XYZ file of C-alpha atoms in Angstrom:
472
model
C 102.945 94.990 120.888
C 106.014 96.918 120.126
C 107.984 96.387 116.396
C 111.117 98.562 115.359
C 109.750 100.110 112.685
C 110.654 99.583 109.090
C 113.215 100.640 106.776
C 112.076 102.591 104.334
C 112.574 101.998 100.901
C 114.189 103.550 98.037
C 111.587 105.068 95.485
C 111.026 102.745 92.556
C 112.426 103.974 89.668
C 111.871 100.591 87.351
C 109.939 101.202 83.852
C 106.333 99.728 83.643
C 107.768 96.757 81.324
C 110.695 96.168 83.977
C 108.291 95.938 86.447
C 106.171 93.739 84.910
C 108.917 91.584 84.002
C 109.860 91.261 88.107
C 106.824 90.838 89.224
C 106.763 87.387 91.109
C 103.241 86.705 90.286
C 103.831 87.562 86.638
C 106.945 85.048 86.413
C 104.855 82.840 88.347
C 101.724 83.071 85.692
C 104.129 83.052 82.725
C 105.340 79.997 83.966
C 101.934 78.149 84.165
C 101.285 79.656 80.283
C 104.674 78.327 79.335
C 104.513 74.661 80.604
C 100.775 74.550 80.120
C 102.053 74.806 75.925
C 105.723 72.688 76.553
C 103.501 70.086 78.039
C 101.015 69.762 75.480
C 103.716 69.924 72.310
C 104.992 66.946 74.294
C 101.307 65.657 73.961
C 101.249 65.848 70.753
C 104.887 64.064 70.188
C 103.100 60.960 71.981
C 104.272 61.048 75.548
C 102.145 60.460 78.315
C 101.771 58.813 81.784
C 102.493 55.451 80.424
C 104.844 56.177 77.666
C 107.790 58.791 79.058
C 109.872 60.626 76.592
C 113.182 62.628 77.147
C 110.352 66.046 77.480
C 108.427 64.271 80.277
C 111.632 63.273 81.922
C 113.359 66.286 81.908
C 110.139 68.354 82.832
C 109.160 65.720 86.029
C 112.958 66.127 87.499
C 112.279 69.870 87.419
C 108.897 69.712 89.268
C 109.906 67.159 91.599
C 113.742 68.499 92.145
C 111.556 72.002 93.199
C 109.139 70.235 95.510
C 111.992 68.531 97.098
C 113.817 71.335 98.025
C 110.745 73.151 99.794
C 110.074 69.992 101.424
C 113.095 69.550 102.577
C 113.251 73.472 104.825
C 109.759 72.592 106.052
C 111.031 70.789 109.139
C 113.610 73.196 110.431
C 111.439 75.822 109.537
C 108.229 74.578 111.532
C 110.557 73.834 114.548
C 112.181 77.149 115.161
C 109.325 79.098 113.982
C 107.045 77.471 116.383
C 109.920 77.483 119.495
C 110.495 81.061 118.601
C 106.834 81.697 118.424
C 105.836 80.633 121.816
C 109.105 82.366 122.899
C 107.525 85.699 121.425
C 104.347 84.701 123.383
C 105.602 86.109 126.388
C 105.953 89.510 125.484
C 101.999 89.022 124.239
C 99.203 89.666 126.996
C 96.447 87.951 124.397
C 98.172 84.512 123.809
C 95.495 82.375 125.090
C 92.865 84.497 123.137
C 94.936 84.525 119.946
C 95.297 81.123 119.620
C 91.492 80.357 120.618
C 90.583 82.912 117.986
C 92.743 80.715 115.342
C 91.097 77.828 115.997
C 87.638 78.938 116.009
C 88.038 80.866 112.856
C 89.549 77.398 111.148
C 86.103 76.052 112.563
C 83.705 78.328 111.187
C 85.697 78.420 107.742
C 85.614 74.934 107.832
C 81.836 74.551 108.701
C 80.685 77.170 105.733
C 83.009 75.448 103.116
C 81.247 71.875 104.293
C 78.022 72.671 104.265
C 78.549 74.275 100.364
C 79.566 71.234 99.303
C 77.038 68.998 100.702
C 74.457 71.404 99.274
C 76.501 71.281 96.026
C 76.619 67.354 96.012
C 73.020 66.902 96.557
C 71.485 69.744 93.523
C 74.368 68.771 91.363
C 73.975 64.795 91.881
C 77.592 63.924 90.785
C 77.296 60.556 91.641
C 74.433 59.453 89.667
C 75.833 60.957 86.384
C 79.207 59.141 86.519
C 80.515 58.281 83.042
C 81.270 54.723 81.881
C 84.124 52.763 82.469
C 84.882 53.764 86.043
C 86.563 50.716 88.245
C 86.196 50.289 92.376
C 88.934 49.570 94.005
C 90.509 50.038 97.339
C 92.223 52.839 99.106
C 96.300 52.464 99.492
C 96.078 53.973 102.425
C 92.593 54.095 105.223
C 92.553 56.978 107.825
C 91.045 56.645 111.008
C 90.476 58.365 114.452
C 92.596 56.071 116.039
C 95.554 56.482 113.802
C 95.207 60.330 113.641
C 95.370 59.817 117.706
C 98.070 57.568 117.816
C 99.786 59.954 114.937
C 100.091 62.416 117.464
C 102.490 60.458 119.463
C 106.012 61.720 118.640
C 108.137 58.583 117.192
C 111.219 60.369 117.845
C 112.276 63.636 118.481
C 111.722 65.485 114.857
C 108.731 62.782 113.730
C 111.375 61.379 111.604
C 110.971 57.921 109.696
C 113.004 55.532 107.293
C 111.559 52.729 105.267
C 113.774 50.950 103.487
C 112.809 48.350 100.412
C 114.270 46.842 97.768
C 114.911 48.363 94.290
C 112.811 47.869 91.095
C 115.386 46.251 88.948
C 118.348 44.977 90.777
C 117.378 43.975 94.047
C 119.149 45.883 95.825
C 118.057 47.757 98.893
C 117.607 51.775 99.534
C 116.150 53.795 102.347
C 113.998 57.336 102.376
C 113.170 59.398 105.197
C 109.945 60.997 105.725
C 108.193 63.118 108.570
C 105.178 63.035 110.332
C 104.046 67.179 110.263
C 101.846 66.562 113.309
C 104.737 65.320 115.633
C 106.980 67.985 114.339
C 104.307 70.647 115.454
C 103.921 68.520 118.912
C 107.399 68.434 119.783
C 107.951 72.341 118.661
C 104.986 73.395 121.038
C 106.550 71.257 124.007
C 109.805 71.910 123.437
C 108.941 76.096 123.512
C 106.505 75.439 126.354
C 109.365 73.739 128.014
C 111.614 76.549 127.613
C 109.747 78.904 128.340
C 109.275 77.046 131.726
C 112.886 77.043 132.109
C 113.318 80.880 132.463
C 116.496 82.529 132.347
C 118.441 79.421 131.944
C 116.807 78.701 127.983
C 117.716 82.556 126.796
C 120.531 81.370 124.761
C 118.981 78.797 123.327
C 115.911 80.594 122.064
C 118.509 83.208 121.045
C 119.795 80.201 119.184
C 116.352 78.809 117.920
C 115.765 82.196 116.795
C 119.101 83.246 114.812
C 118.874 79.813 113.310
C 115.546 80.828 112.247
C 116.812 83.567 110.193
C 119.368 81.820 108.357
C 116.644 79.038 107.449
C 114.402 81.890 106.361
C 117.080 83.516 103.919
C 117.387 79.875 102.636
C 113.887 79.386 101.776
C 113.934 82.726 99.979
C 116.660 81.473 97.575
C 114.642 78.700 96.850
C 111.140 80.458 96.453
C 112.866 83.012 94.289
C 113.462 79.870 91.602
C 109.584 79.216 92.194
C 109.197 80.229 88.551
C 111.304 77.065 87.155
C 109.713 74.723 89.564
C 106.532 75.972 88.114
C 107.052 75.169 84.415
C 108.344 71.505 85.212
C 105.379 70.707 87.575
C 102.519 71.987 85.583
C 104.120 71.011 82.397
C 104.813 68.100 83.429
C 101.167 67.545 84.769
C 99.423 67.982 81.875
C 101.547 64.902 80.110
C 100.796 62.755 82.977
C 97.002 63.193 83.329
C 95.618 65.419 80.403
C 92.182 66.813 80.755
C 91.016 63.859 79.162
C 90.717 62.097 82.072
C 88.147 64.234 83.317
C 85.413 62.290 80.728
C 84.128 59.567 82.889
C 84.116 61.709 85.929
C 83.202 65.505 84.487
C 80.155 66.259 86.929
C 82.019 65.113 89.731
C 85.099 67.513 89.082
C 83.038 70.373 88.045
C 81.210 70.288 92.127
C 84.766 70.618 93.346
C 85.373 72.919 90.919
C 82.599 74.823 91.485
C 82.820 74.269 95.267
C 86.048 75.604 95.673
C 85.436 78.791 93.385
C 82.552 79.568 95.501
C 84.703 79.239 98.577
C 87.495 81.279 97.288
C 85.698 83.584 95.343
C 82.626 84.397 97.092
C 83.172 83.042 101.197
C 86.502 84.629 101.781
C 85.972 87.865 100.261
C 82.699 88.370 102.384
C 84.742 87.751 105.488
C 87.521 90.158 104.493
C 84.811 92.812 103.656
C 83.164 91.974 106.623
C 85.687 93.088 108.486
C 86.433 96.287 106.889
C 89.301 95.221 104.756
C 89.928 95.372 100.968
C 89.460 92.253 99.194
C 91.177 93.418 96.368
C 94.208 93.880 98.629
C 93.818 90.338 100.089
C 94.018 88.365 96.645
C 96.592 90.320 95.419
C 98.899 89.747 99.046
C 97.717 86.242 99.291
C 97.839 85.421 95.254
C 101.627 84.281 95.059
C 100.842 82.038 97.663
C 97.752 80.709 95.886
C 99.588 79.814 92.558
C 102.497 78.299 93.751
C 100.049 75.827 95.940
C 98.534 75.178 92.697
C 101.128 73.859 90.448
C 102.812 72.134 93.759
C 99.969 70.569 95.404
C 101.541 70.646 98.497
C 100.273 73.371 101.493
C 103.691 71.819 103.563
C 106.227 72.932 100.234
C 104.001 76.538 99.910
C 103.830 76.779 103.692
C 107.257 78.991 103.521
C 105.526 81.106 100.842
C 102.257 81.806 102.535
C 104.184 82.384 105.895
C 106.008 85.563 104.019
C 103.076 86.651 102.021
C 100.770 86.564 105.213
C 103.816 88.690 106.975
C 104.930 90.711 104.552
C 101.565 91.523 102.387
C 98.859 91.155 104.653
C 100.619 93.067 108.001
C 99.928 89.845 110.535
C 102.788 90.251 112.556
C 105.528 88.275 112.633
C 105.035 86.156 116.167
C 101.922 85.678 115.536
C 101.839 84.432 112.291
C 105.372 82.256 112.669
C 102.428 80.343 114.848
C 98.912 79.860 112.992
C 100.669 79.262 109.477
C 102.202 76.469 110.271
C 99.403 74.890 112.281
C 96.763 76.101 109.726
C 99.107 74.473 107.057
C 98.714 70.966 108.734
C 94.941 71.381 109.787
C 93.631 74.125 107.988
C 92.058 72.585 104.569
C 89.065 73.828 103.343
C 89.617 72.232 99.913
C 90.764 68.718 100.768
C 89.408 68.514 104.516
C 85.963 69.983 103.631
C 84.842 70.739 99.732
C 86.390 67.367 98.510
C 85.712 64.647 100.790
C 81.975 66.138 101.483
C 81.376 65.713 97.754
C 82.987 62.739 97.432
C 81.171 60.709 100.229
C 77.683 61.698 98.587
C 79.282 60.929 95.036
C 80.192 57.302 96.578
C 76.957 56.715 98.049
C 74.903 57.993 95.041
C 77.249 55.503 92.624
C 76.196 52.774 95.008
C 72.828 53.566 95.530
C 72.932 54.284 99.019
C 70.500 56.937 100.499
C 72.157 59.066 103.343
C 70.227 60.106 106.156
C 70.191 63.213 108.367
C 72.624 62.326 110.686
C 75.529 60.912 107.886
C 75.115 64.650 106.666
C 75.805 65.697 109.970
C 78.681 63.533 110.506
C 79.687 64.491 107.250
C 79.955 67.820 109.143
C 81.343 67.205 112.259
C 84.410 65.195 110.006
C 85.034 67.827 107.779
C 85.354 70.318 111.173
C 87.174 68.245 113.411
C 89.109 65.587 111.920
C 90.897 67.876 109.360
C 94.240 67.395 111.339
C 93.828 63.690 109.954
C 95.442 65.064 106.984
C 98.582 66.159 108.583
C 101.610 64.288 107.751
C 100.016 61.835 105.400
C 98.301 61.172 101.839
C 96.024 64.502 102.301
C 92.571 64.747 100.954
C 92.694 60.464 99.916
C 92.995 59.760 103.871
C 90.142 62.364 104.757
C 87.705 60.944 101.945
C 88.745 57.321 103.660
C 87.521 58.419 107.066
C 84.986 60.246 106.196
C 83.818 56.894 104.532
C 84.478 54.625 107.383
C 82.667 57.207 109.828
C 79.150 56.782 107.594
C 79.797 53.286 106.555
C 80.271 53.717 103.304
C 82.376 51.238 100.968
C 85.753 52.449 101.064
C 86.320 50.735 97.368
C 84.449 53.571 96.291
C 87.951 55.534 96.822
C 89.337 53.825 93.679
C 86.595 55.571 91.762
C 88.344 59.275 92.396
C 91.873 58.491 92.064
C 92.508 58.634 88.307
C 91.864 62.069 88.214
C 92.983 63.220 92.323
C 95.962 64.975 90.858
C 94.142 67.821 88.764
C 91.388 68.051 91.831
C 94.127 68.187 93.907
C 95.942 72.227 92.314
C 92.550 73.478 93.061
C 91.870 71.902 96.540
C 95.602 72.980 97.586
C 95.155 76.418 96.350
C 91.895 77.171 98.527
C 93.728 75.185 101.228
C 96.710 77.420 101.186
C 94.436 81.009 100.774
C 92.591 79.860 103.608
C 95.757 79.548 105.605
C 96.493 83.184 105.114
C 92.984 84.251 105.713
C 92.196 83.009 108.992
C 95.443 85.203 110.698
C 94.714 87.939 108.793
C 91.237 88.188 110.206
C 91.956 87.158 113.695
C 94.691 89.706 113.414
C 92.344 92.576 112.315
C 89.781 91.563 115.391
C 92.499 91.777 117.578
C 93.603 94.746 116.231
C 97.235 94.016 116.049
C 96.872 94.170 111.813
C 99.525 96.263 109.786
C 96.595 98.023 107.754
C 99.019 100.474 106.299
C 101.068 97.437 105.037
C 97.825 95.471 104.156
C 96.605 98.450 102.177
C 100.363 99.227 100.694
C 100.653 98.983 97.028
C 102.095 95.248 95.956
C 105.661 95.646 93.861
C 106.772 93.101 92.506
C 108.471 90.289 94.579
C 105.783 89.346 97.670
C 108.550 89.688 99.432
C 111.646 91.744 98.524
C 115.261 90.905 99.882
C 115.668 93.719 102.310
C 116.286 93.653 105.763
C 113.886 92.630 108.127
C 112.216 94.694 110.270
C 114.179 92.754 113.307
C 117.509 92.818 111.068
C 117.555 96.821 110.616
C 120.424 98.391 110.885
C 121.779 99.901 113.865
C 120.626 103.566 114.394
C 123.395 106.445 114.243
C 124.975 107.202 117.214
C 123.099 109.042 119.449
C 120.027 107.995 117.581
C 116.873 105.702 118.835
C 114.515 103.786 116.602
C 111.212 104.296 115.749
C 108.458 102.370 117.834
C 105.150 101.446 116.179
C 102.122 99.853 118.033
C-alpha cells in the first residue's frame, strides 16, 4: 500500500494553559463537568422529566439540535465512504482477508464481552435483588430474526422512510423521515461492487463519489468541532430528565452493566492492544474523544464520523481501510448493547420471574449476542436486542418494561464501549496485517483528534521539478 506522505507540521509553539484550553478532550470533559452542575441547579429549581422549565427546554434543544445534525451527515457519509472504499479495494491485494479479519475480530470481541456478562449476571444475581415498585410491561418495539432478515431488503434506494401522523394538539398532520443503517450499508456495498464491475466506464463517478466525500468530511468537521456545546445540552439535560434517582429500584442491576462494561473497556481491550505489541496508553488517549462524545450522545451512528477520524488520524488505520470497518462496525459492532446488556438483562428477567435457565439458553444467550448484533442496526438499539434475545429463550418479553425507566443512563455507558470497540477491532486487524501507522499510533496527541490541515490525499502539489514522498 502506497500513501503520499504527510505534511509536516509547524512546531507547536502554544503555552501549556493554551494548550490545555484547545484540547478537544478537555473542552469535551469540561463540558460534561459544566452541564453535569447546570443540570442539577435546574434540579434543584424543580424541573424534571415531568415538569419542564425554560432550563430543561433550552438545554434539550441544544442536545437534540447537536444529535440532529450528526445524524443528519451519517447517510451521505456511509454511502461514499463505503463506494469509495471498495473503490480503494482494488489497489489492495488483501481485501478478502481484511474484511474476514474484521469480522472475526467483531466475533471474538463479541464472544469475550458475552460470556463476562453472563458470568457477571449469575455471581451478582441482579434479578433476585430488584427493588420495590418495579412494573412489567411490554416492549414498544419486538426484534426478531425474521425482521432483521427482511430489514436487509433495501426499501428504496438510500433505506429512506416517511411516517406521517397527526399532531398532538391541533390535528393536523406532519411527516419525518428516517433511515434504515443496514440498507444504506447494502446498497453502498452493491452499488461499489457494481462499479467496480463496470471498469473504466464508472472512473468518473467514483472520482465523483470520492470528491463528494471530501466535502461531506469537511462538513462533519464543522460540526464535531461544536461537539463541546452539544455536550453540555445533552448531559445537562440528562440529568433533569432521569436523575440518578432512578437507579433505586434497579441499583444491582445497573451496577452488572456497569461493572460489565468497565471490565470490557478497561481490562479486555487493553489486553488485546498489549497483546499485540501496542501501547494502551496510546489507544485510550487516540480513541478517548471518540469514547466521550458516544457517551453524552448515545448514539454510535451520530459518533460514527468521530470515531472514523480518530481511528484514521490517531490510531494510523489507513484511510481505505478504515472508511470500510467503521461504518460496518458502527451498525454491528456493539459490545455494550449487543452483548454486556442484553446478556444481563435476559438472566435479570428470568431471575425476577423465577425462571431457571438451562445450559443451552446460556448458550443461545451466546450465539445471540455473536450473531444477531446487526439486529440493532437501524432501529431502537440495545431495547430490540434484549427483545430477541428474549423471544429466542422464551422468556416473557413484559419483562422489557422492567429496564426501561432507567435505559437512558445504561445506555452513555453501553454506547461508549460500543463506539471504543469500533475503533479497536481496525486497529488490531490493521497491526496483524501490518498495514498500521505505528509512528502515528505512537505520535504524541495535541490537542484537536483531528486538526484542520490538509489531508494526506489533499497535499499540496510538490515544486516543480519535485516528487512526493512514498511511504509503505
Amino acid at each position: 500500500m502506497t500513501s503520499t506522505a504527510r505534511a509536516q507540521k509547524a512546531p507547536d509553539t502554544r503555552g501549556p494553559v493554551r494548550r490545555l484550553l484547545t484540547s478537544f478532550g478537555f473542552q469535551i470533559l469540561a463540558s460534561l463537568v459544566l452541564g453535569i452542575a447546570v443540570g442539577l441547579i435546574g434540579v434543584s429549581l424543580g424541573a424534571s422529566g415531568t415538569n419542564p422549565t425554560v432550563l430543561s427546554d433550552v438545554l434539550d434543544r441544544i442536545g437534540s439540535s447537536y444529535v440532529t445534525l450528526l445524524r443528519a451527515a451519517v447517510v451521505p457519509l456511509i454511502f461514499t465512504a463505503i463506494v469509495a472504499s471498495i473503490s480503494n479495494l482494488r489497489r489492495v491485494q488483501n481485501a478478502a482477508r481484511l474484511a474476514g479479519q474484521t469480522i472475526l475480530w467483531f466475533a471474538i470481541t463479541a464472544f469475550i464481552a458475552v460470556s463476562i456478562a453472563i458470568v457477571l449476571g449469575l455471581v451478582i444475581q441482579p434479578g433476585s435483588k430488584a427493588g420495590e415498585g418495579l412494573e412489567t410491561g411490554a416492549p414498544y418495539t419486538v426484534g426478531s430474526w425474521w425482521n432483521f432478515l427482511l430489514g436487509l431488503i433495501p426499501q428504496n434506494f438510500l433505506g429512506l422512510t416517511v411516517s406521517t401522523g397527526p399532531g398532538a394538539t391541533d390535528g393536523s398532520y406532519s411527516s419525518s423521515v428516517g433511515f434504515n443503517i443496514l440498507q444504506v450499508i447494502v446498497v453502498a456495498a452493491v452499488v461499489g461492487i457494481a462499479a467496480l464491475k463496470a471498469g473504466k466506464k464508472a472512473e468518473p463517478f467514483l472520482a465523483f463519489t470520492e470528491s463528494l466525500l471530501k466535502i461531506i468530511q469537511r462538513v462533519l468537521w464543522w460540526i464535531i468541532r461544536i461537539a463541546p456545546i452539544g455536550t453540555f445540552g445533552l448531559i445537562g439535560s440528562a440529568v433533569i430528565k432521569y436523575g440518578w434517582d432512578r437507579l433505586t429500584a434497579l441499583a444491582w442491576f445497573a451496577g452488572a452493566i456497569y461493572i460489565g462494561l468497565a471490565l470490557v473497556l478497561f481490562v479486555v481491550y487493553p489486553i488485546i492492544v498489549k497483546t499485540h505489541g501496542l501501547s494502551i496508553k496510546q489507544y485510550f488517549s487516540g480513541v478517548w474523544p471518540a469514547v466521550q462524545l458516544g457517551f453524552v450522545s448515545r448514539s454510535s451512528i451520530g459518533t460514527l464520523p468521530l470515531t472514523e477520524r480518530v481511528t484514521e488520524r490517531n490510531l494510523g488505520v489507513p484511510r481505505g481501510y478504515a472508511s470500510f470497518a467503521v461504518p460496518l462496525g458502527a451498525t454491528t459492532k456493539m459490545d455494550g448493547c449487543a452483548a454486556i446488556y442484553p446478556a444481563i438483562a435476559a438472566i435479570f428477567v428470568a431471575q425476577f420471574f423465577g425462571i431457571d435457565l438451562n445450559f443451552v439458553q446460556y448458550l443461545l444467550i451466546v450465539i445471540v449476542s455473536v450473531v444477531g448484533s446487526a439486529a440493532t442496526a437501524g432501529t431502537t438499539g440495545a431495547i430490540v436486542m434484549l427483545t430477541l434475545t428474549l423471544s429466542t429463550l422464551g422468556l416473557p418479553l413484559e419483562g422489557v418494561g422492567l429496564l426501561l425507566a432507567i435505559d437512558p443512563i445504561l445506555d452513555m455507558g453501553r454506547t461508549a464501549v460500543n463506539v471504543a470497540g469500533q475503533a479497536l477491532v481496525p486497529t488490531i486487524v490493521a497491526k496483524r496485517e501490518g498495514i498500521l501507522d505505528e509512528e502515528l499510533y505512537n505520535a504524541p496527541r495535541n490537542g484537536l483528534p483531528f486538526a484542520e490541515e490538509i489531508d494526506d490525499a489533499d497535499a499540496a502539489e510538490p515544486e516543480s521539478g519535485k516528487t512526493p514522498a512514498v511511504t509503505r
